């Protein structure tokens, strides 16, 4: 006999009891899965602390009991691994599900970019596709990948009886270049003839048992709603919307008071607020654990400064290249031999250097022996080429000038069947400090948050959204870094 989803949910942990919002959501999920409908899409949204993680666990367990085939997906490699750990079920990236590399894809004239084609559907029988962290799933309108459109095209070309469940936090940052997360909007699905439904989970921030991190996340949502109200009230008002800049509004002083009170909970040995980058680096060095500690920043430039400062202390004169056992963060999707996808956002381990550092196209390069644990849990060792200039730069990728130089000095002829090893090199960065956009979908127990001035942000709502996304990456201890910039 198949238990109902509510029973499974409340049995996940001793003492857990669904509130009205969660109860309604569980009933809606079960109803959606029990009844047939063509092109069914259900979107479930909720802020941090609303129970999405437990809902996902209950959802997957119920589908296993009901013997329903399910495919778990996420936009990045990091998010897919978190989803797999949460549900104890295999998960893949959207990129791995949707695309395959094209062998002649290196002939792109100016610069280069690996090109991918949409794969045919691998499952013919009706199946449920569950996409987590869907706030990152774009439709191409902002210049990024059209993941939402391609998912619909792949699924519905196979069968209109497949179902899609989309889960995420609507208050997190949208895909780069877009003002909202398309996956949560009815207008993204209805033109495709989808039977669209939406569930909104409520937050539970004011419970005293919740952590200071969730308390701050709740405050940020309150400030965000206040700013939206002020903006709407100012329409048609000649005085306009507050003061220009991201610090406008009363929330900025409230945030300062919150940090001040929060910092008092720290100690001299383990402070919760650093006034200089130097003391933050010393503290990070003392408490660093691979995969559990990270500094989050707004810009790649500040992330790079922190990475270089931390590595200088840790490795001394060996800072110019990766050290044995050091982790590296993948920043571009890359297919390895055998068709395995090394996804953007995954971490790999540098085992050792192979050969000497060498120059090509005005950049420094090394070959390295690397280790990677794939989505299937298997550890793989492979050799890859790394660009030291990218590793140490304040940019997230090679510049157009650098890419053009690689194209002009390619070592493989255009009509060759071989791939140019430099153009097909791994794009990696050091993982100790990352931008909040890059960290989306991940979680760390110890997060250092650099409150730098976000030069690209000109309004408070955008800044609060960035701040909320950063704060909710932390599962335990949040440390602020607020130097005078």
Tab-separated table of C-alpha atoms in Angstrom:
chain	number	residue	atom	x	y	z
A	1	UNK	CA	0.000	0.000	0.000
A	2	UNK	CA	1.325	3.414	-0.988
A	3	UNK	CA	1.461	5.881	1.912
A	4	UNK	CA	0.210	9.365	1.211
A	5	UNK	CA	2.837	12.078	0.819
A	6	UNK	CA	1.881	13.840	4.046
A	7	UNK	CA	2.559	10.678	6.086
A	8	UNK	CA	5.947	10.274	4.418
A	9	UNK	CA	6.785	13.943	5.053
A	10	UNK	CA	5.955	13.804	8.753
A	11	UNK	CA	7.893	10.552	9.129
A	12	UNK	CA	11.153	11.971	7.775
A	13	UNK	CA	12.291	13.288	11.147
A	14	UNK	CA	11.009	12.886	14.731
A	15	UNK	CA	8.745	15.745	15.762
A	16	UNK	CA	8.207	17.177	12.276
A	17	UNK	CA	4.636	18.290	11.568
A	18	UNK	CA	3.443	19.938	8.372
A	19	UNK	CA	1.944	23.409	8.684
A	20	UNK	CA	-1.058	24.477	6.588
A	21	UNK	CA	1.108	25.713	3.721
A	22	UNK	CA	3.088	22.463	3.552
A	23	UNK	CA	-0.021	20.321	3.960
A	24	UNK	CA	-1.732	22.051	1.029
A	25	UNK	CA	1.420	21.724	-1.085
A	26	UNK	CA	1.783	17.994	-0.373
A	27	UNK	CA	-1.864	17.384	-1.279
A	28	UNK	CA	-1.463	19.370	-4.507
A	29	UNK	CA	1.706	17.444	-5.438
A	30	UNK	CA	0.057	14.086	-4.857
A	31	UNK	CA	-3.052	15.091	-6.814
A	32	UNK	CA	-0.857	16.287	-9.697
A	33	UNK	CA	0.996	12.964	-9.831
A	34	UNK	CA	-2.044	10.699	-9.417
A	35	UNK	CA	-4.033	12.125	-12.318
A	36	UNK	CA	-3.153	12.168	-15.996
A	37	UNK	CA	-2.897	15.435	-17.882
A	38	UNK	CA	-1.194	16.454	-21.090
A	39	UNK	CA	1.868	18.706	-20.720
A	40	UNK	CA	1.430	18.975	-16.975
A	41	UNK	CA	3.666	21.513	-15.213
A	42	UNK	CA	3.645	22.201	-11.475
A	43	UNK	CA	5.777	25.006	-10.027
A	44	UNK	CA	6.498	24.965	-6.279
A	45	UNK	CA	8.177	28.042	-4.815
A	46	UNK	CA	9.114	29.076	-1.308
A	47	UNK	CA	11.751	31.061	0.586
A	48	UNK	CA	14.520	29.575	2.732
A	49	UNK	CA	13.096	27.762	5.740
A	50	UNK	CA	9.755	26.954	4.092
A	51	UNK	CA	10.430	23.203	3.894
A	52	UNK	CA	11.404	22.695	0.243
A	53	UNK	CA	14.188	20.239	1.133
A	54	UNK	CA	11.860	17.992	3.143
A	55	UNK	CA	9.217	18.304	0.428
A	56	UNK	CA	11.728	17.031	-2.144
A	57	UNK	CA	12.611	14.057	0.074
A	58	UNK	CA	8.954	13.172	0.546
A	59	UNK	CA	8.203	13.646	-3.144
A	60	UNK	CA	10.936	11.273	-4.320
A	61	UNK	CA	10.098	8.622	-1.704
A	62	UNK	CA	6.422	8.743	-2.667
A	63	UNK	CA	7.235	8.326	-6.374
A	64	UNK	CA	9.473	5.360	-5.607
A	65	UNK	CA	6.643	3.746	-3.606
A	66	UNK	CA	4.215	4.422	-6.462
A	67	UNK	CA	6.740	3.017	-8.958
A	68	UNK	CA	6.701	6.241	-10.989
A	69	UNK	CA	9.808	6.844	-13.130
A	70	UNK	CA	11.513	10.101	-12.104
A	71	UNK	CA	14.409	12.147	-13.475
A	72	UNK	CA	16.018	14.616	-11.046
A	73	UNK	CA	17.702	17.670	-12.586
A	74	UNK	CA	19.413	20.898	-11.530
A	75	UNK	CA	21.028	23.782	-13.447
A	76	UNK	CA	24.605	23.279	-12.136
A	77	UNK	CA	26.844	20.403	-11.144
A	78	UNK	CA	26.998	21.577	-7.540
A	79	UNK	CA	23.197	21.853	-7.283
A	80	UNK	CA	22.745	18.403	-8.846
A	81	UNK	CA	25.074	16.820	-6.286
A	82	UNK	CA	23.251	18.537	-3.415
A	83	UNK	CA	19.936	17.266	-4.826
A	84	UNK	CA	21.296	13.708	-5.090
A	85	UNK	CA	22.540	13.811	-1.484
A	86	UNK	CA	19.213	15.206	-0.261
A	87	UNK	CA	16.995	12.644	-1.994
A	88	UNK	CA	19.461	9.705	-2.077
A	89	UNK	CA	18.561	9.373	-5.726
A	90	UNK	CA	20.704	9.988	-8.797
A	91	UNK	CA	20.490	13.527	-10.198
A	92	UNK	CA	21.927	15.110	-13.324
A	93	UNK	CA	22.543	18.599	-14.628
A	94	UNK	CA	20.131	20.053	-17.138
A	95	UNK	CA	23.060	20.354	-19.531
A	96	UNK	CA	23.802	16.622	-19.329
A	97	UNK	CA	20.113	15.798	-19.831
A	98	UNK	CA	19.569	18.136	-22.769
A	99	UNK	CA	22.694	18.404	-24.896
A	100	UNK	CA	25.413	16.488	-26.653
A	101	UNK	CA	28.683	17.977	-27.971
A	102	UNK	CA	29.182	18.396	-31.717
A	103	UNK	CA	32.520	17.095	-32.994
A	104	UNK	CA	33.175	19.934	-35.477
A	105	UNK	CA	32.277	22.664	-33.007
A	106	UNK	CA	35.670	24.414	-32.793
A	107	UNK	CA	35.384	26.257	-36.112
A	108	UNK	CA	33.675	29.429	-34.951
A	109	UNK	CA	35.682	32.170	-36.627
A	110	UNK	CA	36.116	34.900	-34.046
A	111	UNK	CA	37.028	33.369	-30.726
A	112	UNK	CA	35.660	29.938	-29.901
A	113	UNK	CA	32.927	28.205	-27.993
A	114	UNK	CA	32.011	24.566	-27.668
A	115	UNK	CA	28.660	24.067	-29.389
A	116	UNK	CA	26.039	21.632	-28.134
A	117	UNK	CA	23.030	20.144	-29.879
A	118	UNK	CA	19.745	19.168	-28.271
A	119	UNK	CA	19.566	15.410	-27.672
A	120	UNK	CA	16.575	13.240	-28.449
A	121	UNK	CA	14.511	12.049	-25.510
A	122	UNK	CA	15.899	8.876	-23.920
A	123	UNK	CA	12.639	7.846	-22.193
A	124	UNK	CA	9.513	7.009	-24.165
A	125	UNK	CA	7.259	5.968	-21.254
A	126	UNK	CA	5.573	8.776	-19.273
A	127	UNK	CA	8.025	10.143	-16.740
A	128	UNK	CA	8.200	12.881	-14.091
A	129	UNK	CA	11.005	15.440	-14.476
A	130	UNK	CA	11.840	17.307	-11.275
A	131	UNK	CA	14.018	20.436	-11.591
A	132	UNK	CA	15.456	21.846	-8.364
A	133	UNK	CA	17.060	25.300	-7.896
A	134	UNK	CA	14.988	26.444	-10.863
A	135	UNK	CA	15.561	30.146	-10.182
A	136	UNK	CA	18.763	29.666	-12.230
A	137	UNK	CA	16.959	28.164	-15.243
A	138	UNK	CA	16.833	30.776	-18.020
A	139	UNK	CA	14.910	30.922	-21.293
A	140	UNK	CA	17.631	32.636	-23.328
A	141	UNK	CA	16.155	36.136	-23.196
A	142	UNK	CA	19.089	37.426	-21.117
A	143	UNK	CA	21.719	36.052	-23.470
A	144	UNK	CA	22.298	32.795	-21.563
A	145	UNK	CA	21.285	29.253	-22.404
A	146	UNK	CA	17.615	28.603	-23.168
A	147	UNK	CA	17.365	25.723	-20.680
A	148	UNK	CA	13.623	26.055	-20.100
A	149	UNK	CA	12.729	26.159	-23.791
A	150	UNK	CA	15.076	23.282	-24.644
A	151	UNK	CA	13.697	21.151	-21.798
A	152	UNK	CA	10.153	21.632	-23.062
A	153	UNK	CA	11.172	20.897	-26.632
A	154	UNK	CA	13.015	17.706	-25.702
A	155	UNK	CA	10.306	16.375	-23.381
A	156	UNK	CA	7.225	17.123	-25.438
A	157	UNK	CA	8.727	15.937	-28.723
A	158	UNK	CA	8.903	12.522	-27.052
A	159	UNK	CA	5.522	12.469	-25.304
A	160	UNK	CA	2.983	15.033	-24.178
A	161	UNK	CA	2.242	12.843	-21.142
A	162	UNK	CA	5.537	13.565	-19.388
A	163	UNK	CA	5.155	15.784	-16.324
A	164	UNK	CA	7.424	18.543	-15.041
A	165	UNK	CA	7.788	19.680	-11.422
A	166	UNK	CA	9.833	22.843	-10.907
A	167	UNK	CA	11.094	23.799	-7.429
A	168	UNK	CA	12.940	26.899	-6.269
A	169	UNK	CA	13.215	30.105	-4.291
A	170	UNK	CA	11.648	33.097	-6.120
A	171	UNK	CA	13.642	35.586	-4.023
A	172	UNK	CA	17.055	34.367	-5.134
A	173	UNK	CA	18.996	35.930	-7.992
A	174	UNK	CA	17.524	35.264	-11.445
A	175	UNK	CA	19.679	33.982	-14.321
A	176	UNK	CA	22.390	36.426	-15.414
A	177	UNK	CA	20.918	39.043	-17.744
A	178	UNK	CA	17.290	38.467	-16.693
A	179	UNK	CA	15.176	40.471	-14.239
A	180	UNK	CA	13.026	37.537	-13.071
A	181	UNK	CA	13.314	33.767	-12.990
A	182	UNK	CA	11.383	32.583	-16.092
A	183	UNK	CA	10.718	29.131	-14.640
A	184	UNK	CA	8.298	30.585	-12.071
A	185	UNK	CA	6.232	32.639	-14.548
A	186	UNK	CA	3.063	31.256	-16.202
A	187	UNK	CA	3.984	33.232	-19.329
A	188	UNK	CA	6.999	30.950	-19.862
A	189	UNK	CA	4.915	27.764	-19.980
A	190	UNK	CA	1.475	28.626	-21.351
A	191	UNK	CA	2.623	29.439	-24.928
A	192	UNK	CA	3.698	25.794	-25.109
A	193	UNK	CA	0.192	24.636	-24.225
A	194	UNK	CA	1.184	23.469	-20.739
A	195	UNK	CA	-1.354	22.659	-18.038
A	196	UNK	CA	0.222	25.069	-15.526
A	197	UNK	CA	-0.226	24.938	-11.745
A	198	UNK	CA	1.607	26.772	-8.967
A	199	UNK	CA	2.145	26.178	-5.242
A	200	UNK	CA	3.579	28.877	-2.980
A	201	UNK	CA	5.041	27.815	0.352
A	202	UNK	CA	5.051	30.299	3.222
A	203	UNK	CA	8.175	31.209	5.219
A	204	UNK	CA	8.572	30.425	8.933
A	205	UNK	CA	11.222	32.928	9.933
A	206	UNK	CA	9.855	34.205	13.201
A	207	UNK	CA	10.129	30.933	15.106
A	208	UNK	CA	12.611	31.333	17.956
A	209	UNK	CA	14.147	27.934	17.213
A	210	UNK	CA	15.387	29.081	13.822
A	211	UNK	CA	19.004	30.072	13.305
A	212	UNK	CA	20.232	33.682	13.073
A	213	UNK	CA	20.876	33.026	9.373
A	214	UNK	CA	17.207	32.274	8.685
A	215	UNK	CA	16.236	35.193	10.907
A	216	UNK	CA	18.334	37.514	8.729
A	217	UNK	CA	16.863	35.960	5.563
A	218	UNK	CA	13.405	36.789	6.903
A	219	UNK	CA	14.453	40.373	7.673
A	220	UNK	CA	15.780	40.747	4.133
A	221	UNK	CA	12.459	39.591	2.680
A	222	UNK	CA	10.644	42.112	4.878
A	223	UNK	CA	12.988	44.888	3.679
A	224	UNK	CA	12.482	43.760	0.093
A	225	UNK	CA	8.708	43.957	0.445
A	226	UNK	CA	9.048	47.396	2.023
A	227	UNK	CA	11.154	48.648	-0.876
A	228	UNK	CA	8.664	47.272	-3.399
A	229	UNK	CA	5.829	49.050	-1.549
A	230	UNK	CA	7.791	52.334	-1.566
A	231	UNK	CA	8.493	51.944	-5.267
A	232	UNK	CA	4.860	51.264	-6.110
A	233	UNK	CA	3.721	54.173	-3.923
A	234	UNK	CA	6.126	56.515	-5.702
A	235	UNK	CA	4.645	55.882	-9.157
A	236	UNK	CA	3.368	59.241	-10.399
A	237	UNK	CA	5.019	61.040	-7.485
A	238	UNK	CA	7.355	63.812	-8.629
A	239	UNK	CA	9.666	63.064	-5.707
A	240	UNK	CA	10.480	59.689	-7.209
A	241	UNK	CA	11.606	56.530	-5.450
A	242	UNK	CA	13.733	57.315	-2.399
A	243	UNK	CA	17.379	58.220	-2.810
A	244	UNK	CA	19.461	56.958	-5.731
A	245	UNK	CA	21.748	53.993	-5.076
A	246	UNK	CA	21.424	50.601	-3.467
A	247	UNK	CA	21.568	51.963	0.126
A	248	UNK	CA	18.375	54.002	-0.168
A	249	UNK	CA	15.606	53.301	2.323
A	250	UNK	CA	15.530	52.673	6.067
A	251	UNK	CA	16.543	49.031	5.687
A	252	UNK	CA	20.248	49.898	5.324
A	253	UNK	CA	20.490	51.292	8.883
A	254	UNK	CA	18.421	48.347	10.171
A	255	UNK	CA	20.836	45.964	8.467
A	256	UNK	CA	23.777	47.727	10.133
A	257	UNK	CA	22.131	47.379	13.533
A	258	UNK	CA	21.413	43.701	12.865
A	259	UNK	CA	25.083	43.032	12.019
A	260	UNK	CA	26.223	44.925	15.121
A	261	UNK	CA	23.971	42.875	17.393
A	262	UNK	CA	24.870	39.637	15.593
A	263	UNK	CA	28.617	40.309	15.900
A	264	UNK	CA	28.280	40.503	19.676
A	265	UNK	CA	27.595	36.755	19.643
A	266	UNK	CA	31.126	36.064	18.437
A	267	UNK	CA	34.327	35.752	20.441
A	268	UNK	CA	37.927	36.864	20.137
A	269	UNK	CA	38.878	33.370	18.966
A	270	UNK	CA	35.936	33.049	16.555
A	271	UNK	CA	34.576	36.504	15.589
A	272	UNK	CA	31.459	37.032	13.473
A	273	UNK	CA	32.632	40.313	11.924
A	274	UNK	CA	35.981	41.260	10.358
A	275	UNK	CA	36.909	44.865	9.631
A	276	UNK	CA	39.837	43.982	7.348
A	277	UNK	CA	40.470	41.449	4.609
A	278	UNK	CA	43.713	40.457	6.362
A	279	UNK	CA	41.979	39.282	9.545
A	280	UNK	CA	39.342	37.484	7.454
A	281	UNK	CA	42.084	35.556	5.616
A	282	UNK	CA	43.751	34.593	8.917
A	283	UNK	CA	40.403	33.381	10.296
A	284	UNK	CA	39.592	31.514	7.081
A	285	UNK	CA	42.971	29.765	7.218
A	286	UNK	CA	42.344	28.646	10.797
A	287	UNK	CA	38.856	27.222	10.137
A	288	UNK	CA	39.047	26.116	6.492
A	289	UNK	CA	37.542	22.745	5.591
A	290	UNK	CA	37.306	21.659	1.911
A	291	UNK	CA	33.730	21.862	0.698
A	292	UNK	CA	32.532	23.375	3.984
A	293	UNK	CA	34.079	26.888	3.939
A	294	UNK	CA	33.795	29.687	1.377
A	295	UNK	CA	33.992	33.459	1.054
A	296	UNK	CA	31.238	34.999	-1.070
A	297	UNK	CA	31.677	38.292	-2.916
A	298	UNK	CA	29.807	40.363	-5.463
A	299	UNK	CA	32.644	40.668	-8.002
A	300	UNK	CA	35.147	38.257	-9.519
A	301	UNK	CA	37.855	40.833	-8.792
A	302	UNK	CA	37.368	40.659	-5.002
A	303	UNK	CA	37.006	36.878	-5.095
A	304	UNK	CA	40.338	36.699	-6.907
A	305	UNK	CA	41.999	39.056	-4.386
A	306	UNK	CA	40.882	36.847	-1.508
A	307	UNK	CA	41.953	33.634	-3.283
A	308	UNK	CA	45.396	35.051	-4.023
A	309	UNK	CA	45.789	36.404	-0.469
A	310	UNK	CA	44.747	33.138	1.152
A	311	UNK	CA	46.945	31.030	-1.131
A	312	UNK	CA	49.963	33.273	-0.519
A	313	UNK	CA	49.711	32.532	3.199
A	314	UNK	CA	49.058	28.840	2.722
A	315	UNK	CA	51.506	27.986	-0.057
A	316	UNK	CA	54.122	30.760	0.040
A	317	UNK	CA	56.359	30.762	-3.049
A	318	UNK	CA	54.344	27.901	-4.573
A	319	UNK	CA	51.379	30.217	-5.155
A	320	UNK	CA	51.993	30.519	-8.926
A	321	UNK	CA	50.359	27.170	-9.717
A	322	UNK	CA	48.035	24.639	-8.048
A	323	UNK	CA	49.507	22.492	-5.289
A	324	UNK	CA	49.053	18.740	-4.934
A	325	UNK	CA	45.686	17.929	-3.375
A	326	UNK	CA	44.243	21.412	-3.968
A	327	UNK	CA	40.629	21.786	-5.108
A	328	UNK	CA	39.710	23.643	-8.304
A	329	UNK	CA	36.320	25.007	-9.376
A	330	UNK	CA	35.102	24.277	-12.916
A	331	UNK	CA	33.665	27.409	-14.572
A	332	UNK	CA	32.806	26.001	-18.023
A	333	UNK	CA	31.058	22.798	-19.066
A	334	UNK	CA	33.583	20.338	-20.471
A	335	UNK	CA	33.150	16.867	-21.948
A	336	UNK	CA	35.917	14.418	-21.090
A	337	UNK	CA	36.965	11.362	-23.063
A	338	UNK	CA	34.232	8.767	-22.789
A	339	UNK	CA	31.477	11.373	-22.956
A	340	UNK	CA	31.498	12.284	-19.247
A	341	UNK	CA	30.369	15.857	-18.610
A	342	UNK	CA	32.411	17.902	-16.152
A	343	UNK	CA	29.759	20.484	-15.306
A	344	UNK	CA	30.085	24.157	-14.510
A	345	UNK	CA	30.138	24.523	-10.720
A	346	UNK	CA	31.709	21.149	-9.905
A	347	UNK	CA	34.984	20.807	-8.020
A	348	UNK	CA	37.939	18.659	-9.051
A	349	UNK	CA	41.203	17.832	-7.246
A	350	UNK	CA	44.655	18.645	-8.586
A	351	UNK	CA	46.868	15.561	-8.085
A	352	UNK	CA	50.148	16.664	-9.651
A	353	UNK	CA	51.709	18.612	-12.495
A	354	UNK	CA	52.638	16.676	-15.630
A	355	UNK	CA	55.612	18.237	-17.426
A	356	UNK	CA	56.722	21.846	-17.167
A	357	UNK	CA	54.944	25.191	-17.206
A	358	UNK	CA	54.944	26.493	-20.770
A	359	UNK	CA	53.806	29.476	-22.818
A	360	UNK	CA	51.240	29.599	-25.613
A	361	UNK	CA	49.353	32.539	-27.140
A	362	UNK	CA	50.846	34.884	-24.544
A	363	UNK	CA	49.541	32.809	-21.597
A	364	UNK	CA	51.073	30.336	-19.133
A	365	UNK	CA	49.870	26.732	-19.154
A	366	UNK	CA	50.401	23.466	-17.307
A	367	UNK	CA	49.231	19.916	-17.810
A	368	UNK	CA	47.838	18.343	-14.657
A	369	UNK	CA	46.691	14.977	-13.403
A	370	UNK	CA	43.231	15.542	-11.930
A	371	UNK	CA	40.626	13.618	-9.932
A	372	UNK	CA	36.867	14.048	-10.110
A	373	UNK	CA	33.900	12.321	-8.478
A	374	UNK	CA	31.119	12.178	-11.072
A	375	UNK	CA	27.350	12.261	-10.648
A	376	UNK	CA	27.395	8.454	-10.465
A	377	UNK	CA	29.674	8.593	-7.403
A	378	UNK	CA	32.646	7.075	-9.234
A	379	UNK	CA	36.089	8.653	-8.916
A	380	UNK	CA	37.871	9.291	-12.198
A	381	UNK	CA	41.460	10.330	-12.892
A	382	UNK	CA	42.262	12.210	-16.075
A	383	UNK	CA	44.826	14.586	-17.535
A	384	UNK	CA	43.865	18.127	-18.454
A	385	UNK	CA	45.428	21.376	-19.606
A	386	UNK	CA	45.012	24.409	-17.324
A	387	UNK	CA	45.554	28.108	-18.027
A	388	UNK	CA	47.418	29.722	-15.118
A	389	UNK	CA	46.451	33.214	-16.321
A	390	UNK	CA	42.759	32.386	-15.853
A	391	UNK	CA	43.374	30.791	-12.453
A	392	UNK	CA	45.007	33.950	-11.102
A	393	UNK	CA	42.935	36.592	-12.896
A	394	UNK	CA	40.028	38.633	-11.596
A	395	UNK	CA	37.813	37.435	-14.460
A	396	UNK	CA	35.455	34.467	-14.636
A	397	UNK	CA	36.640	33.424	-18.094
A	398	UNK	CA	39.289	34.111	-20.703
A	399	UNK	CA	38.834	37.552	-22.247
A	400	UNK	CA	37.747	37.916	-25.903
A	401	UNK	CA	41.312	39.046	-26.697
A	402	UNK	CA	42.771	35.906	-25.106
A	403	UNK	CA	40.267	33.688	-26.905
A	404	UNK	CA	41.100	35.362	-30.207
A	405	UNK	CA	44.815	34.811	-29.555
A	406	UNK	CA	44.165	31.105	-29.020
A	407	UNK	CA	42.245	30.910	-32.272
A	408	UNK	CA	44.996	32.664	-34.201
A	409	UNK	CA	47.710	30.453	-32.720
A	410	UNK	CA	45.841	27.154	-32.804
A	411	UNK	CA	48.100	24.123	-32.999
A	412	UNK	CA	45.586	21.970	-34.887
A	413	UNK	CA	44.616	22.783	-38.471
A	414	UNK	CA	40.952	23.779	-39.020
A	415	UNK	CA	40.207	20.696	-41.128
A	416	UNK	CA	41.750	18.295	-38.608
A	417	UNK	CA	39.567	15.831	-36.734
A	418	UNK	CA	41.600	16.466	-33.568
A	419	UNK	CA	40.696	19.030	-30.935
A	420	UNK	CA	43.140	21.802	-30.204
A	421	UNK	CA	44.335	21.048	-26.637
A	422	UNK	CA	44.503	24.739	-25.682
A	423	UNK	CA	41.088	25.641	-27.046
A	424	UNK	CA	39.634	22.566	-25.337
A	425	UNK	CA	41.451	23.241	-22.034
A	426	UNK	CA	39.657	23.132	-18.691
A	427	UNK	CA	38.485	26.502	-17.387
A	428	UNK	CA	38.987	26.440	-13.620
A	429	UNK	CA	39.310	28.890	-10.728
A	430	UNK	CA	40.296	28.504	-7.085
A	431	UNK	CA	37.195	27.732	-4.971
A	432	UNK	CA	37.994	29.473	-1.667
A	433	UNK	CA	36.200	32.670	-2.710
A	434	UNK	CA	33.387	32.798	-5.264
A	435	UNK	CA	30.793	35.230	-6.513
A	436	UNK	CA	27.272	34.749	-5.191
A	437	UNK	CA	26.041	33.992	-8.713
A	438	UNK	CA	28.590	31.178	-9.031
A	439	UNK	CA	27.725	29.847	-5.557
A	440	UNK	CA	23.987	29.626	-6.258
A	441	UNK	CA	22.705	26.110	-5.716
A	442	UNK	CA	25.399	25.291	-3.159
A	443	UNK	CA	25.538	25.288	0.639
A	444	UNK	CA	28.437	25.610	3.063
A	445	UNK	CA	28.514	25.280	6.838
A	446	UNK	CA	30.861	28.269	7.241
A	447	UNK	CA	30.310	31.285	4.965
A	448	UNK	CA	32.310	34.515	4.972
A	449	UNK	CA	30.262	37.263	3.290
A	450	UNK	CA	32.185	40.219	1.875
A	451	UNK	CA	29.999	43.324	1.936
A	452	UNK	CA	31.727	45.082	-0.931
A	453	UNK	CA	30.094	47.883	-2.854
A	454	UNK	CA	28.221	46.301	-5.796
A	455	UNK	CA	29.013	48.791	-8.552
A	456	UNK	CA	26.604	47.198	-11.034
A	457	UNK	CA	23.651	47.430	-8.615
A	458	UNK	CA	21.801	50.744	-8.599
A	459	UNK	CA	18.619	49.901	-6.697
A	460	UNK	CA	17.931	48.427	-3.252
A	461	UNK	CA	15.739	45.533	-4.412
A	462	UNK	CA	18.500	44.101	-6.615
A	463	UNK	CA	21.014	44.428	-3.786
A	464	UNK	CA	18.657	42.807	-1.270
A	465	UNK	CA	18.112	39.929	-3.678
A	466	UNK	CA	21.876	39.471	-3.934
A	467	UNK	CA	22.211	39.676	-0.135
A	468	UNK	CA	19.400	37.164	0.409
A	469	UNK	CA	20.968	34.687	-2.040
A	470	UNK	CA	24.336	35.042	-0.306
A	471	UNK	CA	22.979	34.612	3.228
A	472	UNK	CA	20.953	31.508	2.336
A	473	UNK	CA	24.102	29.706	1.094
A	474	UNK	CA	25.037	29.317	4.778
A	475	UNK	CA	23.833	26.292	6.750
A	476	UNK	CA	25.513	27.110	10.048
A	477	UNK	CA	27.972	29.957	10.775
A	478	UNK	CA	27.862	33.256	8.888
A	479	UNK	CA	30.804	35.647	9.236
A	480	UNK	CA	30.665	39.173	7.803
A	481	UNK	CA	33.676	40.872	6.239
A	482	UNK	CA	33.126	44.630	6.078
A	483	UNK	CA	36.385	46.447	5.283
A	484	UNK	CA	36.425	50.142	4.454
A	485	UNK	CA	36.285	50.076	0.658
